[in-house]
């Protein structure tokens, strides 16, 4: 059974209702002229702001269920890094252009900087911290070590998450195909040759990824 | 030290990285990933004009926004006691002027210059509030175009003040002799601004642990340089400032300087009296943390009809900011690479209304090599000679600039290795000779060199009770695998397995070391590691003698991680071992500690260069061979094969060293074909703001790069024989590709990057 982490006072069952209520309020405020919005927000004290800004969210990260209260503007990336202390997922551009923030959402690779956390209600997220089986590394992690598929290591979690998905998608049948389907993950250190070698080894090994 | 390291076992082996597991599991902690209680978040607000003065700044709305703790501008910023830190590079005081002081006055010196920092209890809140800050400016006319300001270019002040400064004009033989040569050429070359763009955004977490004690988790290539700058800025004793950079997510030079955002985060932490985390955005990485400067070059060359160079004149103008004079060795390679009786170089700067540049991988040499190595190719065509043969005819067996012997030079061996691997014999001299359907195929080469620099470094070594060894040094690892290489060096020196060794780095509290830059880390820290381990063994020998009553030091040797004590003629080995009649006995390091009742034994040793630099010219060398395919209709260039060969002395780890070479080659592909940070001069603002506009090579742009090392130790640079890899990995790659494009198409592109519009 998975452990369950509760955030006090999140009232998760009311999530949808209160989200709708708040989002209509936000929509309404968006239609009000700017100065009025500023004046209104200026009067909000911290407590009101906290309640007003936050939305309940339930999701599962690396097998752990979380009940959270998050701002709608918080990206999945920032939620992982700043709220859940899962800093293995990296911020490299915030525009979905570099792939450093790649995670799996219900098994699919996703740029976590390009999606808001609240879009993932009820979903299962896997980050680099959740890829290994306890102390036993995932074959892709082992292959990256063996082939030295990194230098500084900053793009590495994203490369590995993307590489696993690339094989699962059936897009790792040739060197050319791997290069094409891994091109969303930039490595400025330029370890591309070694990353491709690692992926080819895992693919060729036929292990379940 | 009377003992040489044991036969090489780990040095040279393709050992996996010691920090590999941390890097593949997400456990490696970079500077924005430290969890501190009461963390706050800072976001910078940048100027929207390029030059002028701030006439007003309205922060009221931002201050009232939820979660905001402070909005700091020049109007309310506390002034550090000494707000003028020096340039950050400790080894070469080339940078003149003062790094930008944030919030120090109302002056705007470049677009996106920080004019405010907003601190809030979450990043989202800080970012939102930063958008509410309103500024008014008195605009002044700005200059951001180098060519439009070329007539105002000047000799760097450091050169004016010191006639021996390397940025002065250089003359060997006759001035501009190329103009009267038998066969001559004169070409202009342009390198646009390129940005380092490490994948980790520049980030700092600043924490005042007490009013006079500051801890920085900072992206820096030099923990000690950063400590020195900010200790000075805040008038603190250096030991009160601690800089931690355990992991650095790439840098390529842009963390060799103290930047405005670091000052801003430290100020902000002072104001809110809580830890402050500040991470730049990708857009801000263009504007305020350095770049490879836009550089114009002109190269004239003459040769005899049989291919002997008779004269070279190389001039360049690089851009710098209005508040610092940034210089780099753009013309260095031209002075020493080829045998020419007459060489003239002239280096100038143009000060523009932009942020300061900073050394970017293979710094000036990569820029200069684009001109020199392109010109070598052009001249080879004029002479109807194979470019490799032309280079061989002008090969130098001693340094023609300093008139000294090379410490070692195996460039000819590199030529051979590379030519064989790329299949140079397939190359046709006539451009456009080879094709595959619509694809034109061409081959080109480019040579690189960089000084085998070495600085002073200190390493502390400690033998712990469990027989493991802990080594510490303040150096950093931005990606090459410093800790891994040092572990291998220590393993060989101590004769113990690498898994019993831990090398800690990236902390200013550790023994001092060079900044990681200029390909100097292994050259400098390697010998310090070796000597610290040797000193540790000397201490062990003494302890062994004391504990086991063996008299003479020379009777104690080391083998396989154990101390071997030879039984002398009098049989003085201790009775308790019960081996009186044995010729020798082996005792483990930990047993020696135990016998002496000691918890550990330690040695801290500084290693520094001697007079070798006076006797020899010490350089690493590389050659890069490229095979390109150019689509004759679309002008698309694909690098189909790249071979990089290096004479970098001893290779400590062929796996990580090979990776570093491959990475430099990929960087060279970016330089040759795509990287261009473009400013709209009307506004003085970058129009390239992210990876959608500023292209760097991705997987699909990069062929499998083949690497070969000569792997001959240099006996002069240090006892390990290393010369350095980081820079020569990229120097010469861009011209190799440009020359291959010419060989494929007959089109000589002298302005990088080589985009399709320049070929169709």
PDB file of C-alpha atoms in Angstrom, chain B residues 41-247:
ATOM      1  CA  UNK B  41      12.785  33.690  -3.768  1.00  0.00           C
ATOM      2  CA  UNK B  42      14.162  36.603  -5.740  1.00  0.00           C
ATOM      3  CA  UNK B  43      13.351  37.750  -9.271  1.00  0.00           C
ATOM      4  CA  UNK B  44      15.238  40.486 -11.108  1.00  0.00           C
ATOM      5  CA  UNK B  45      13.588  43.324 -12.999  1.00  0.00           C
ATOM      6  CA  UNK B  46      15.612  44.459 -16.010  1.00  0.00           C
ATOM      7  CA  UNK B  47      15.941  47.785 -17.764  1.00  0.00           C
ATOM      8  CA  UNK B  48      13.893  48.091 -20.936  1.00  0.00           C
ATOM      9  CA  UNK B  49      16.210  50.743 -22.340  1.00  0.00           C
ATOM     10  CA  UNK B  50      19.825  50.304 -23.358  1.00  0.00           C
ATOM     11  CA  UNK B  51      21.437  53.515 -22.182  1.00  0.00           C
ATOM     12  CA  UNK B  52      20.421  56.421 -20.016  1.00  0.00           C
ATOM     13  CA  UNK B  53      19.242  57.122 -16.511  1.00  0.00           C
ATOM     14  CA  UNK B  54      16.442  55.922 -14.316  1.00  0.00           C
ATOM     15  CA  UNK B  55      14.255  58.918 -13.600  1.00  0.00           C
ATOM     16  CA  UNK B  56      11.656  57.130 -11.554  1.00  0.00           C
ATOM     17  CA  UNK B  57      10.779  53.699 -10.315  1.00  0.00           C
ATOM     18  CA  UNK B  58       7.405  52.794  -8.862  1.00  0.00           C
ATOM     19  CA  UNK B  59       7.491  49.743  -6.619  1.00  0.00           C
ATOM     20  CA  UNK B  60       4.263  50.310  -4.637  1.00  0.00           C
ATOM     21  CA  UNK B  61       2.142  47.737  -6.436  1.00  0.00           C
ATOM     22  CA  UNK B  62       4.899  45.161  -6.199  1.00  0.00           C
ATOM     23  CA  UNK B  63       5.402  45.826  -2.506  1.00  0.00           C
ATOM     24  CA  UNK B  64       1.688  45.282  -1.803  1.00  0.00           C
ATOM     25  CA  UNK B  65       1.440  42.077  -3.809  1.00  0.00           C
ATOM     26  CA  UNK B  66       0.861  38.914  -1.746  1.00  0.00           C
ATOM     27  CA  UNK B  67       3.920  37.292  -0.268  1.00  0.00           C
ATOM     28  CA  UNK B  68       6.313  40.080  -1.183  1.00  0.00           C
ATOM     29  CA  UNK B  69       8.968  40.728   1.439  1.00  0.00           C
ATOM     30  CA  UNK B  70      11.053  43.392  -0.230  1.00  0.00           C
ATOM     31  CA  UNK B  71      11.526  45.325  -3.429  1.00  0.00           C
ATOM     32  CA  UNK B  72      15.057  46.639  -3.688  1.00  0.00           C
ATOM     33  CA  UNK B  73      16.167  49.360  -6.104  1.00  0.00           C
ATOM     34  CA  UNK B  74      18.954  51.925  -6.246  1.00  0.00           C
ATOM     35  CA  UNK B  75      16.750  54.164  -4.088  1.00  0.00           C
ATOM     36  CA  UNK B  76      16.623  51.880  -1.064  1.00  0.00           C
ATOM     37  CA  UNK B  77      19.418  49.340  -1.496  1.00  0.00           C
ATOM     38  CA  UNK B  78      21.833  49.108   1.401  1.00  0.00           C
ATOM     39  CA  UNK B  79      25.257  49.980   0.085  1.00  0.00           C
ATOM     40  CA  UNK B  80      27.862  47.303   0.745  1.00  0.00           C
ATOM     41  CA  UNK B  81      30.876  48.761   2.546  1.00  0.00           C
ATOM     42  CA  UNK B  82      33.125  48.200  -0.434  1.00  0.00           C
ATOM     43  CA  UNK B  83      30.971  48.009  -3.511  1.00  0.00           C
ATOM     44  CA  UNK B  84      33.784  47.495  -5.989  1.00  0.00           C
ATOM     45  CA  UNK B  85      34.958  43.912  -6.143  1.00  0.00           C
ATOM     46  CA  UNK B  86      37.752  43.176  -8.535  1.00  0.00           C
ATOM     47  CA  UNK B  87      37.409  41.151 -11.708  1.00  0.00           C
ATOM     48  CA  UNK B  88      36.971  37.536 -10.801  1.00  0.00           C
ATOM     49  CA  UNK B  89      39.785  35.765 -12.584  1.00  0.00           C
ATOM     50  CA  UNK B  90      42.645  35.530 -10.100  1.00  0.00           C
ATOM     51  CA  UNK B  91      45.317  34.233 -12.440  1.00  0.00           C
ATOM     52  CA  UNK B  92      45.227  36.743 -15.255  1.00  0.00           C
ATOM     53  CA  UNK B  93      44.350  40.311 -14.358  1.00  0.00           C
ATOM     54  CA  UNK B  94      43.325  41.072 -17.927  1.00  0.00           C
ATOM     55  CA  UNK B  95      39.946  42.466 -17.111  1.00  0.00           C
ATOM     56  CA  UNK B  96      40.088  46.146 -16.373  1.00  0.00           C
ATOM     57  CA  UNK B  97      37.349  48.122 -14.720  1.00  0.00           C
ATOM     58  CA  UNK B  98      34.778  47.064 -12.193  1.00  0.00           C
ATOM     59  CA  UNK B  99      32.028  44.529 -12.581  1.00  0.00           C
ATOM     60  CA  UNK B 100      28.620  46.115 -12.623  1.00  0.00           C
ATOM     61  CA  UNK B 101      27.343  47.216  -9.239  1.00  0.00           C
ATOM     62  CA  UNK B 102      23.667  46.475  -8.898  1.00  0.00           C
ATOM     63  CA  UNK B 103      21.353  49.164  -7.554  1.00  0.00           C
ATOM     64  CA  UNK B 104      24.336  51.424  -6.980  1.00  0.00           C
ATOM     65  CA  UNK B 105      23.192  54.375  -9.069  1.00  0.00           C
ATOM     66  CA  UNK B 106      20.587  55.430 -11.610  1.00  0.00           C
ATOM     67  CA  UNK B 107      22.761  54.759 -14.633  1.00  0.00           C
ATOM     68  CA  UNK B 108      21.698  52.274 -17.322  1.00  0.00           C
ATOM     69  CA  UNK B 109      24.626  50.691 -19.124  1.00  0.00           C
ATOM     70  CA  UNK B 110      22.910  47.893 -21.074  1.00  0.00           C
ATOM     71  CA  UNK B 111      19.522  46.507 -21.896  1.00  0.00           C
ATOM     72  CA  UNK B 112      18.069  44.246 -19.211  1.00  0.00           C
ATOM     73  CA  UNK B 113      20.518  45.575 -16.613  1.00  0.00           C
ATOM     74  CA  UNK B 114      18.954  44.734 -13.234  1.00  0.00           C
ATOM     75  CA  UNK B 115      17.134  47.778 -11.851  1.00  0.00           C
ATOM     76  CA  UNK B 116      15.225  46.027  -9.053  1.00  0.00           C
ATOM     77  CA  UNK B 117      14.998  42.730  -7.272  1.00  0.00           C
ATOM     78  CA  UNK B 118      11.735  41.469  -5.801  1.00  0.00           C
ATOM     79  CA  UNK B 119      11.826  39.018  -2.908  1.00  0.00           C
ATOM     80  CA  UNK B 120       8.778  36.953  -1.954  1.00  0.00           C
ATOM     81  CA  UNK B 121       7.939  33.784  -0.111  1.00  0.00           C
ATOM     82  CA  UNK B 122       7.416  31.831  -3.331  1.00  0.00           C
ATOM     83  CA  UNK B 123       8.910  32.023  -6.770  1.00  0.00           C
ATOM     84  CA  UNK B 124       5.506  32.529  -8.390  1.00  0.00           C
ATOM     85  CA  UNK B 125       4.731  35.467  -6.141  1.00  0.00           C
ATOM     86  CA  UNK B 126       8.110  37.070  -6.700  1.00  0.00           C
ATOM     87  CA  UNK B 127       7.770  36.688 -10.459  1.00  0.00           C
ATOM     88  CA  UNK B 128       4.278  38.168 -10.479  1.00  0.00           C
ATOM     89  CA  UNK B 129       5.303  41.115  -8.349  1.00  0.00           C
ATOM     90  CA  UNK B 130       8.403  41.730 -10.497  1.00  0.00           C
ATOM     91  CA  UNK B 131       6.009  42.387 -13.363  1.00  0.00           C
ATOM     92  CA  UNK B 132       4.370  45.197 -11.364  1.00  0.00           C
ATOM     93  CA  UNK B 133       7.512  47.315 -11.047  1.00  0.00           C
ATOM     94  CA  UNK B 134       7.281  50.372 -13.294  1.00  0.00           C
ATOM     95  CA  UNK B 135      10.301  52.398 -14.332  1.00  0.00           C
ATOM     96  CA  UNK B 136      10.778  55.671 -16.166  1.00  0.00           C
ATOM     97  CA  UNK B 137      13.951  56.488 -18.005  1.00  0.00           C
ATOM     98  CA  UNK B 138      15.795  59.381 -19.604  1.00  0.00           C
ATOM     99  CA  UNK B 139      17.023  57.579 -22.702  1.00  0.00           C
ATOM    100  CA  UNK B 140      20.343  58.294 -24.375  1.00  0.00           C
ATOM    101  CA  UNK B 141      21.581  57.158 -27.780  1.00  0.00           C
ATOM    102  CA  UNK B 142      23.236  53.763 -27.524  1.00  0.00           C
ATOM    103  CA  UNK B 143      25.791  51.810 -29.549  1.00  0.00           C
ATOM    104  CA  UNK B 144      25.517  48.047 -29.852  1.00  0.00           C
ATOM    105  CA  UNK B 145      26.991  47.422 -33.299  1.00  0.00           C
ATOM    106  CA  UNK B 146      30.671  46.585 -33.473  1.00  0.00           C
ATOM    107  CA  UNK B 147      31.227  47.353 -37.127  1.00  0.00           C
ATOM    108  CA  UNK B 148      29.618  50.773 -36.759  1.00  0.00           C
ATOM    109  CA  UNK B 149      32.081  51.481 -33.957  1.00  0.00           C
ATOM    110  CA  UNK B 150      35.193  49.920 -35.459  1.00  0.00           C
ATOM    111  CA  UNK B 151      36.725  53.359 -36.044  1.00  0.00           C
ATOM    112  CA  UNK B 152      36.666  53.954 -32.281  1.00  0.00           C
ATOM    113  CA  UNK B 153      38.449  50.687 -31.477  1.00  0.00           C
ATOM    114  CA  UNK B 154      41.326  51.067 -29.038  1.00  0.00           C
ATOM    115  CA  UNK B 155      44.311  49.235 -27.626  1.00  0.00           C
ATOM    116  CA  UNK B 156      43.357  47.745 -24.225  1.00  0.00           C
ATOM    117  CA  UNK B 157      44.387  49.957 -21.322  1.00  0.00           C
ATOM    118  CA  UNK B 158      46.406  47.160 -19.747  1.00  0.00           C
ATOM    119  CA  UNK B 159      48.522  47.008 -22.904  1.00  0.00           C
ATOM    120  CA  UNK B 160      48.920  50.790 -23.008  1.00  0.00           C
ATOM    121  CA  UNK B 161      50.194  50.739 -19.443  1.00  0.00           C
ATOM    122  CA  UNK B 162      52.529  47.804 -19.883  1.00  0.00           C
ATOM    123  CA  UNK B 163      54.575  47.381 -23.068  1.00  0.00           C
ATOM    124  CA  UNK B 164      55.093  43.703 -22.205  1.00  0.00           C
ATOM    125  CA  UNK B 165      51.374  42.954 -21.926  1.00  0.00           C
ATOM    126  CA  UNK B 166      50.374  40.194 -24.383  1.00  0.00           C
ATOM    127  CA  UNK B 167      47.578  42.351 -25.816  1.00  0.00           C
ATOM    128  CA  UNK B 168      50.116  44.746 -27.311  1.00  0.00           C
ATOM    129  CA  UNK B 169      50.866  44.710 -31.038  1.00  0.00           C
ATOM    130  CA  UNK B 170      53.231  41.900 -31.941  1.00  0.00           C
ATOM    131  CA  UNK B 171      55.907  42.021 -34.562  1.00  0.00           C
ATOM    132  CA  UNK B 172      58.292  39.389 -35.871  1.00  0.00           C
ATOM    133  CA  UNK B 173      60.349  40.271 -38.946  1.00  0.00           C
ATOM    134  CA  UNK B 174      58.898  42.880 -41.277  1.00  0.00           C
ATOM    135  CA  UNK B 175      55.646  44.727 -40.697  1.00  0.00           C
ATOM    136  CA  UNK B 176      52.798  43.500 -42.919  1.00  0.00           C
ATOM    137  CA  UNK B 177      55.242  41.489 -45.030  1.00  0.00           C
ATOM    138  CA  UNK B 178      52.400  39.546 -46.617  1.00  0.00           C
ATOM    139  CA  UNK B 179      51.585  42.522 -48.822  1.00  0.00           C
ATOM    140  CA  UNK B 180      54.669  41.915 -50.937  1.00  0.00           C
ATOM    141  CA  UNK B 181      54.486  38.112 -50.994  1.00  0.00           C
ATOM    142  CA  UNK B 182      54.533  35.980 -54.139  1.00  0.00           C
ATOM    143  CA  UNK B 183      51.154  34.378 -53.471  1.00  0.00           C
ATOM    144  CA  UNK B 184      48.937  36.325 -51.130  1.00  0.00           C
ATOM    145  CA  UNK B 185      45.460  36.597 -49.716  1.00  0.00           C
ATOM    146  CA  UNK B 186      43.612  39.033 -47.506  1.00  0.00           C
ATOM    147  CA  UNK B 187      40.285  38.049 -45.969  1.00  0.00           C
ATOM    148  CA  UNK B 188      37.903  39.341 -43.323  1.00  0.00           C
ATOM    149  CA  UNK B 189      36.158  37.033 -40.872  1.00  0.00           C
ATOM    150  CA  UNK B 190      33.330  37.590 -38.408  1.00  0.00           C
ATOM    151  CA  UNK B 191      32.272  35.615 -35.367  1.00  0.00           C
ATOM    152  CA  UNK B 192      28.943  36.749 -33.964  1.00  0.00           C
ATOM    153  CA  UNK B 193      28.160  36.898 -30.271  1.00  0.00           C
ATOM    154  CA  UNK B 194      27.753  33.394 -28.898  1.00  0.00           C
ATOM    155  CA  UNK B 195      26.353  32.560 -25.484  1.00  0.00           C
ATOM    156  CA  UNK B 196      27.639  29.806 -23.198  1.00  0.00           C
ATOM    157  CA  UNK B 197      24.173  28.609 -22.217  1.00  0.00           C
ATOM    158  CA  UNK B 198      25.034  25.813 -19.824  1.00  0.00           C
ATOM    159  CA  UNK B 199      21.916  23.753 -19.182  1.00  0.00           C
ATOM    160  CA  UNK B 200      21.837  24.878 -15.561  1.00  0.00           C
ATOM    161  CA  UNK B 201      20.603  28.433 -15.398  1.00  0.00           C
ATOM    162  CA  UNK B 202      22.836  30.738 -13.393  1.00  0.00           C
ATOM    163  CA  UNK B 203      21.660  30.372  -9.800  1.00  0.00           C
ATOM    164  CA  UNK B 204      22.662  31.341  -6.308  1.00  0.00           C
ATOM    165  CA  UNK B 205      21.277  30.737  -2.834  1.00  0.00           C
ATOM    166  CA  UNK B 206      22.558  33.412  -0.462  1.00  0.00           C
ATOM    167  CA  UNK B 207      22.327  33.002   3.292  1.00  0.00           C
ATOM    168  CA  UNK B 208      23.587  35.395   5.958  1.00  0.00           C
ATOM    169  CA  UNK B 209      24.079  32.944   8.820  1.00  0.00           C
ATOM    170  CA  UNK B 210      25.044  35.890  11.050  1.00  0.00           C
ATOM    171  CA  UNK B 211      25.377  39.609  10.326  1.00  0.00           C
ATOM    172  CA  UNK B 212      29.010  39.027   9.436  1.00  0.00           C
ATOM    173  CA  UNK B 213      28.880  35.471   8.112  1.00  0.00           C
ATOM    174  CA  UNK B 214      27.740  34.682   4.602  1.00  0.00           C
ATOM    175  CA  UNK B 215      27.191  31.308   2.932  1.00  0.00           C
ATOM    176  CA  UNK B 216      26.678  31.132  -0.821  1.00  0.00           C
ATOM    177  CA  UNK B 217      25.529  28.091  -2.746  1.00  0.00           C
ATOM    178  CA  UNK B 218      26.634  29.443  -6.056  1.00  0.00           C
ATOM    179  CA  UNK B 219      27.206  28.429  -9.630  1.00  0.00           C
ATOM    180  CA  UNK B 220      30.873  29.313  -9.902  1.00  0.00           C
ATOM    181  CA  UNK B 221      33.987  27.860 -11.478  1.00  0.00           C
ATOM    182  CA  UNK B 222      36.069  29.286  -8.661  1.00  0.00           C
ATOM    183  CA  UNK B 223      34.843  29.003  -5.087  1.00  0.00           C
ATOM    184  CA  UNK B 224      37.813  31.034  -3.849  1.00  0.00           C
ATOM    185  CA  UNK B 225      37.463  33.761  -6.458  1.00  0.00           C
ATOM    186  CA  UNK B 226      33.795  34.161  -5.568  1.00  0.00           C
ATOM    187  CA  UNK B 227      34.644  34.197  -1.869  1.00  0.00           C
ATOM    188  CA  UNK B 228      37.311  36.829  -2.412  1.00  0.00           C
ATOM    189  CA  UNK B 229      34.989  39.077  -4.451  1.00  0.00           C
ATOM    190  CA  UNK B 230      32.117  39.080  -1.991  1.00  0.00           C
ATOM    191  CA  UNK B 231      34.270  39.140   1.149  1.00  0.00           C
ATOM    192  CA  UNK B 232      35.805  42.256  -0.286  1.00  0.00           C
ATOM    193  CA  UNK B 233      32.470  43.725  -1.291  1.00  0.00           C
ATOM    194  CA  UNK B 234      31.102  43.320   2.226  1.00  0.00           C
ATOM    195  CA  UNK B 235      34.397  44.048   3.961  1.00  0.00           C
ATOM    196  CA  UNK B 236      34.440  40.664   5.685  1.00  0.00           C
ATOM    197  CA  UNK B 237      37.375  38.436   6.532  1.00  0.00           C
ATOM    198  CA  UNK B 238      37.548  35.784   3.809  1.00  0.00           C
ATOM    199  CA  UNK B 239      36.951  32.982   6.309  1.00  0.00           C
ATOM    200  CA  UNK B 240      33.540  34.504   7.096  1.00  0.00           C
ATOM    201  CA  UNK B 241      32.351  33.839   3.570  1.00  0.00           C
ATOM    202  CA  UNK B 242      31.745  30.260   2.523  1.00  0.00           C
ATOM    203  CA  UNK B 243      31.102  29.348  -1.114  1.00  0.00           C
ATOM    204  CA  UNK B 244      29.712  25.941  -1.997  1.00  0.00           C
ATOM    205  CA  UNK B 245      29.594  24.626  -5.555  1.00  0.00           C
ATOM    206  CA  UNK B 246      29.594  20.855  -5.142  1.00  0.00           C
ATOM    207  CA  UNK B 247      27.887  20.363  -8.488  1.00  0.00           C
TER     208      UNK B 247
END
